mmCIF file of C-alpha atoms in Angstrom:
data_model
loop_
_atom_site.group_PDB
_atom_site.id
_atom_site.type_symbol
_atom_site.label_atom_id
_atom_site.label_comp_id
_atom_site.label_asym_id
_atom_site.label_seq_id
_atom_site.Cartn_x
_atom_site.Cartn_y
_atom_site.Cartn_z
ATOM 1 C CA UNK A 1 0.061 12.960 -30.292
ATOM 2 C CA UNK A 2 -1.398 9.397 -30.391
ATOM 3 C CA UNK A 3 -4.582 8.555 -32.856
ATOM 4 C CA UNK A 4 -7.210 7.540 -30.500
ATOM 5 C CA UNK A 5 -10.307 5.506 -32.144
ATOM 6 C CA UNK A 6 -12.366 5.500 -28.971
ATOM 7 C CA UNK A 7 -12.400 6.260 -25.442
ATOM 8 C CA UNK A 8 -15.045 4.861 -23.910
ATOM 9 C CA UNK A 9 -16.130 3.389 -20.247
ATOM 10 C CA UNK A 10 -17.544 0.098 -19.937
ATOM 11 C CA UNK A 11 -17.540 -3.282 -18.644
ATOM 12 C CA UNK A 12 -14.537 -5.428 -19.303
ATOM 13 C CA UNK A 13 -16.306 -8.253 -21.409
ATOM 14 C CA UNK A 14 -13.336 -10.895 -21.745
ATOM 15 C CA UNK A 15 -11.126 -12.665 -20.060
ATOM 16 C CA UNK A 16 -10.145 -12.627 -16.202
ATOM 17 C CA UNK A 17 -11.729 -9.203 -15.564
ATOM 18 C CA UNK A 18 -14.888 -9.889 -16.950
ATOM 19 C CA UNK A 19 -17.666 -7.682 -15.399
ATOM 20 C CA UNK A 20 -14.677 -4.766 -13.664
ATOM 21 C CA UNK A 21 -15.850 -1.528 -14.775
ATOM 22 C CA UNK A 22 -13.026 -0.429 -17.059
ATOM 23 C CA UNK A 23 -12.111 2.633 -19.060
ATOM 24 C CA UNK A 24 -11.066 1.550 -22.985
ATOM 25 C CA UNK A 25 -8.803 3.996 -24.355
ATOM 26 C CA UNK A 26 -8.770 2.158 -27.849
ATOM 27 C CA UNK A 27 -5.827 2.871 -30.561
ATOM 28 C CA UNK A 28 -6.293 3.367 -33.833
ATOM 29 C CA UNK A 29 -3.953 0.577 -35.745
ATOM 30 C CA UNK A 30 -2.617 -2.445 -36.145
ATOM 31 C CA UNK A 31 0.853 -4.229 -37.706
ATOM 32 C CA UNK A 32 -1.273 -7.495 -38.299
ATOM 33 C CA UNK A 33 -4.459 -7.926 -40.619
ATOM 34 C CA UNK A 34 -6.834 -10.591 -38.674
ATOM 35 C CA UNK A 35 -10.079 -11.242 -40.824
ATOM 36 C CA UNK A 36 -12.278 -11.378 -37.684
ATOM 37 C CA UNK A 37 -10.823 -8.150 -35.975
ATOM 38 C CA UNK A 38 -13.587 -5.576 -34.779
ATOM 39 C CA UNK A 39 -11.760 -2.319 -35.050
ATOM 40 C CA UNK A 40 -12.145 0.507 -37.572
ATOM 41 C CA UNK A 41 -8.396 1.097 -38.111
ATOM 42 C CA UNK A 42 -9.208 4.025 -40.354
ATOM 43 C CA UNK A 43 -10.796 5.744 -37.883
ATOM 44 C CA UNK A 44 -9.651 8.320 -35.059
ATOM 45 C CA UNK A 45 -8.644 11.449 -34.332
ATOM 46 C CA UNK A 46 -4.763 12.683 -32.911
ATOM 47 C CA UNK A 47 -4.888 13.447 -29.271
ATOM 48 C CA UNK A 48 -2.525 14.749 -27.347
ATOM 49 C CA UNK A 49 -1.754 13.037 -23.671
ATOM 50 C CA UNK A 50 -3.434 15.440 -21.974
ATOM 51 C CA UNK A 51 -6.443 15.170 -23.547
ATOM 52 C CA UNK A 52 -6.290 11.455 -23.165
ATOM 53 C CA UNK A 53 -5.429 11.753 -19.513
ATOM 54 C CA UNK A 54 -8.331 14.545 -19.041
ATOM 55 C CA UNK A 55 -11.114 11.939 -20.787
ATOM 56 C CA UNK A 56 -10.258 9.196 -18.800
ATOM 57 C CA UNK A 57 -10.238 11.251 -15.222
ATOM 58 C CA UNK A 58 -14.144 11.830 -15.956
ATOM 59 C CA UNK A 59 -14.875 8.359 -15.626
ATOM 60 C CA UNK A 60 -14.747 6.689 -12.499
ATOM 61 C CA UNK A 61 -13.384 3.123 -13.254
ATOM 62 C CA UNK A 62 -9.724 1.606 -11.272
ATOM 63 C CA UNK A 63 -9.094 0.487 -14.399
ATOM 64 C CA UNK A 64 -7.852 1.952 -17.919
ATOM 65 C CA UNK A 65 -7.247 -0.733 -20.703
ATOM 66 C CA UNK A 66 -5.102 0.182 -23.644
ATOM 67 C CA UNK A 67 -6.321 -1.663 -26.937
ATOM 68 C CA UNK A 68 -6.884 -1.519 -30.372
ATOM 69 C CA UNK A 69 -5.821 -2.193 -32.991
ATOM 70 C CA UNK A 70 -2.265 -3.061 -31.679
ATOM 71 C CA UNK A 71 -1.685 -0.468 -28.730
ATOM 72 C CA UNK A 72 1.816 -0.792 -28.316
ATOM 73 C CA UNK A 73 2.122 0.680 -31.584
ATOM 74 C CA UNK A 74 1.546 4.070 -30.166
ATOM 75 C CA UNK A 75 2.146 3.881 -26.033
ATOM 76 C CA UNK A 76 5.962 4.007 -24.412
ATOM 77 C CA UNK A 77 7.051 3.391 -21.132
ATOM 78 C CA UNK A 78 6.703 7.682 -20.354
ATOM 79 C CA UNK A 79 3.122 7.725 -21.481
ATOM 80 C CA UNK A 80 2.169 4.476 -18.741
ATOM 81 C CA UNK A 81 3.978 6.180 -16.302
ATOM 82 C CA UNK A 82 2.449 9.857 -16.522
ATOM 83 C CA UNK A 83 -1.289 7.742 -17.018
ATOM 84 C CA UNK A 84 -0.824 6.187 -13.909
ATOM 85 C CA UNK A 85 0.287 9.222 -11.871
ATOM 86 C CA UNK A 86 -1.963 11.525 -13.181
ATOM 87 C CA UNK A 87 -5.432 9.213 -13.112
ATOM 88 C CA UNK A 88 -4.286 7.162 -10.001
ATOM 89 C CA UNK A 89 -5.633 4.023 -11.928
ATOM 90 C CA UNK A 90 -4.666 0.750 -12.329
ATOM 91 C CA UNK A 91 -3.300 -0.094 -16.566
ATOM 92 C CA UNK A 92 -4.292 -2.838 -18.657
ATOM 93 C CA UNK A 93 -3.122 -3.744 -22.278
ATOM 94 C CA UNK A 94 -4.454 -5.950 -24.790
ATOM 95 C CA UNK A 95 -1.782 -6.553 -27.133
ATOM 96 C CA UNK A 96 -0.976 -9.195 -30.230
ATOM 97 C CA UNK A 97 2.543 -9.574 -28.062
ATOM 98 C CA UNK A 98 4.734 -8.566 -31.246
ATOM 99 C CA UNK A 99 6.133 -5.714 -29.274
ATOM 100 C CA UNK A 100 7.517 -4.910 -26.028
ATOM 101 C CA UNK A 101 5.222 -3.405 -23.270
ATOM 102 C CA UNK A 102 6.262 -1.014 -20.796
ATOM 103 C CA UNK A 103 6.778 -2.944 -17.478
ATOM 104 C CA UNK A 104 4.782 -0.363 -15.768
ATOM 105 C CA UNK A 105 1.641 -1.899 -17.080
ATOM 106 C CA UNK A 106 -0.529 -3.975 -14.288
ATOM 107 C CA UNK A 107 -2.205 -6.567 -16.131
ATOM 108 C CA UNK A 108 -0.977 -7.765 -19.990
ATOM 109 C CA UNK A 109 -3.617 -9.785 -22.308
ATOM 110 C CA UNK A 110 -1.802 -11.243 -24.780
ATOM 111 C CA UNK A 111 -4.020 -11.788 -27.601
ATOM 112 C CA UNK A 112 -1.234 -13.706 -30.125
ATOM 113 C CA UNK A 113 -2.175 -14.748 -34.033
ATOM 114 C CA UNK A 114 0.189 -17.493 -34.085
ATOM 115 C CA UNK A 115 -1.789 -20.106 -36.600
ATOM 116 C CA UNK A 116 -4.539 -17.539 -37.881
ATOM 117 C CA UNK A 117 -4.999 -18.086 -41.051
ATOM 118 C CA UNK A 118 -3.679 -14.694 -43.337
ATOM 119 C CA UNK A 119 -1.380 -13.939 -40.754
ATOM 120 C CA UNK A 120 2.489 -14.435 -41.263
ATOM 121 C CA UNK A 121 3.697 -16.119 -37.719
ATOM 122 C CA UNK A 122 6.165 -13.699 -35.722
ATOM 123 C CA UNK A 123 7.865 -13.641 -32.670
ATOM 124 C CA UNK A 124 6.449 -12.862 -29.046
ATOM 125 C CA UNK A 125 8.221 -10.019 -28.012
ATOM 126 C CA UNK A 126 6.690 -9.980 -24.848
ATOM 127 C CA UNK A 127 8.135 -11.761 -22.096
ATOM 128 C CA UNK A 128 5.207 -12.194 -19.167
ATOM 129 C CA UNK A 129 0.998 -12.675 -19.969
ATOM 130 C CA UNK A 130 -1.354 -12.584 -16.534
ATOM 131 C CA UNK A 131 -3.609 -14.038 -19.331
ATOM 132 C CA UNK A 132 -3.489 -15.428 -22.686
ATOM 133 C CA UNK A 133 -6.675 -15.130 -25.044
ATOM 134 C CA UNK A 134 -6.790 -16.865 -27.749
ATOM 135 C CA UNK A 135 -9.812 -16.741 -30.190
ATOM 136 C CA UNK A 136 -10.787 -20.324 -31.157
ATOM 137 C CA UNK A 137 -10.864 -20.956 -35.273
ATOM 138 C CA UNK A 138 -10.138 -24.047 -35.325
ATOM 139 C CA UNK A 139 -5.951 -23.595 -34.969
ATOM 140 C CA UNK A 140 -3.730 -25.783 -33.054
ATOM 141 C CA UNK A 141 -3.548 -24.686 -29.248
ATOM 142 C CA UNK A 142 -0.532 -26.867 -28.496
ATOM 143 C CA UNK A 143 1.874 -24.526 -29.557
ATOM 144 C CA UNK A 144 -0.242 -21.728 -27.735
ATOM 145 C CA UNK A 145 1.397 -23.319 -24.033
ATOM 146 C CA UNK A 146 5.186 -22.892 -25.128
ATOM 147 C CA UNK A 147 4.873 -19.580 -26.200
ATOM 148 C CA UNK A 148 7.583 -17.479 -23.941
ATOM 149 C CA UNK A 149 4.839 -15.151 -22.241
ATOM 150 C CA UNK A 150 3.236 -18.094 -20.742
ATOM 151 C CA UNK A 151 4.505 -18.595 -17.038
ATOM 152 C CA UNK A 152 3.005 -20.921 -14.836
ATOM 153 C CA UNK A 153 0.734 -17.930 -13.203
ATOM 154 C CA UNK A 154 -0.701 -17.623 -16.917
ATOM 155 C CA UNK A 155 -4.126 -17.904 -17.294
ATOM 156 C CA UNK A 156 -5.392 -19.138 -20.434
ATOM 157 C CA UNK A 157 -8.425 -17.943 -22.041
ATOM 158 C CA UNK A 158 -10.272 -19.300 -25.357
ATOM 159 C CA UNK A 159 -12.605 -17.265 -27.178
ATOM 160 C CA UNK A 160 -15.213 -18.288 -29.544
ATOM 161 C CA UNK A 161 -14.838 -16.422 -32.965
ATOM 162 C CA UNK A 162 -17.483 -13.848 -33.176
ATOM 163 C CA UNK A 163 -19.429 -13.371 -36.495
ATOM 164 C CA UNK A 164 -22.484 -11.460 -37.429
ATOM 165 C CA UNK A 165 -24.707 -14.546 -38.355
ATOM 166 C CA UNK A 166 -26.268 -16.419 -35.438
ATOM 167 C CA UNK A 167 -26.213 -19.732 -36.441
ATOM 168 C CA UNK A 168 -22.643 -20.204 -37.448
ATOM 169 C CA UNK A 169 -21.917 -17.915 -34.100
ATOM 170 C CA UNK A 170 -23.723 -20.288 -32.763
ATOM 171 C CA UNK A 171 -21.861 -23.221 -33.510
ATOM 172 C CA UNK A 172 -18.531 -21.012 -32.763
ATOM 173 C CA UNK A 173 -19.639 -21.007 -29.239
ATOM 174 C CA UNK A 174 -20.419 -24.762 -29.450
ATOM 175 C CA UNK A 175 -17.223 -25.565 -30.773
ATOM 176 C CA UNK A 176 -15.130 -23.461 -28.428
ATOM 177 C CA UNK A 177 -17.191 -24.989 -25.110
ATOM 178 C CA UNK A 178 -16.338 -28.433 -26.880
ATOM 179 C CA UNK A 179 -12.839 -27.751 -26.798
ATOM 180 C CA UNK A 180 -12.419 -26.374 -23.025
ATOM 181 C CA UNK A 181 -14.279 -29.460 -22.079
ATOM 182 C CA UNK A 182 -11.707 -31.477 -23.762
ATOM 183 C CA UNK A 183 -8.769 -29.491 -22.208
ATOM 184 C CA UNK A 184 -9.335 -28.338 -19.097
ATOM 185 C CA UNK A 185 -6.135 -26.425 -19.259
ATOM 186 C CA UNK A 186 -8.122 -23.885 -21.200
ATOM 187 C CA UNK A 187 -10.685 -21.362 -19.640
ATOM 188 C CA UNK A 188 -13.831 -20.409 -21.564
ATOM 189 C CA UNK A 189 -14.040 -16.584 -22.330
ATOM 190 C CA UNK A 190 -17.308 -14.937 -23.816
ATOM 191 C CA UNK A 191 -17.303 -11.691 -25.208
ATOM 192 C CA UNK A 192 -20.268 -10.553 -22.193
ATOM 193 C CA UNK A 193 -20.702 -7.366 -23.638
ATOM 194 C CA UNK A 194 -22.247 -8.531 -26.576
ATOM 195 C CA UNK A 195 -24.683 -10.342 -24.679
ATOM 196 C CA UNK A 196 -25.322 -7.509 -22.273
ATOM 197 C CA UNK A 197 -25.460 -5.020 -25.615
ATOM 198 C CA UNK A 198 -22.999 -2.942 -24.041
ATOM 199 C CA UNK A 199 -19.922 -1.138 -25.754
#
């Protein structure tokens, strides 16, 4: 039994998929405590894997993406594998990168804290990030780039810091643009869903 807040199909909004239609299978969750997360950890209900596996086979996305919350809180490497064979889809996770990830999984996001403010620093357990997302407020990048995820393949994504009022939003967004100008080693990311007022 995992506890599953949402499962949901949608766009991808972030990152290097932005746009792929995507199924969310979102865990309830997290070991960290980020002021600006988005997730309802309270909520959710205990499914078992084959519910799970029968929700997402009625959508018709490639992709699943396991998040949360922290995912790898409540995946192993048996669960990816089963997923996979029984969907015939393609596995994403966006994870914080304080736990290990079953190598099964076709695309990692790792989302680290490192420098949030609140958040006691901890080691990246995960060894290998197709992208790195990092939301912008204010923090250090530098030490972002020597992280031991980050490959040369690694693409690196900043994110403006999403709030509910939209001027200081506003001036997120500002701020983050100003910064991937001044780094080109940096990609912008936008959360596009909100913009399309999509899920």
């Amino acid at each position: 039994m995992r506890k599953i807040n949402e499962i949901f199909y949608s766009l991808q909004g972030e990152g290097a998929h932005t746009g792929v239609p995507s199924v969310f299978i979102r865990f309830s969750g997290c070991n960290l405590n980020c002021s600006f997360c988005d997730t309802q950890h309270q909520e959710g209900r205990m499914m078992t894997d084959n519910e799970i596996i029968e929700t997402v086979n009625s959508f018709p996305a490639e992709w699943i993406i396991l998040t949360g919350g922290e995912p790898s809180l409540w995946i192993d490497r048996n669960f990816v594998v089963v997923l996979k064979m029984k969907t015939r889809k393609r596995i994403a996770i966006e994870t914080n990168g304080s736990r290990f990830v079953p190598p099964e999984i076709d695309w990692v996001t790792v989302s680290p804290k490192i420098g949030v403010k609140g958040v006691t620093d901890y080691p990246i357990m995960v060894d290998y990030a197709d992208e790195l997302k990092v939301v912008d407020i204010g923090q250090d990048l530098e030490p972002y780039f020597v992280l031991p995820c980050v490959k040369k393949t690694t693409r690196m994504f900043l994110q403006p810091c999403y709030v509910d009022d939209p001027v200081e939003c506003r001036l997120n967004r500002e701020h983050a643009i100003n910064r991937v100008l001044a780094d080109p080693r940096w990609t912008l990311s936008v959360q596009a869903h909100r913009f399309l007022n999509i899920q």
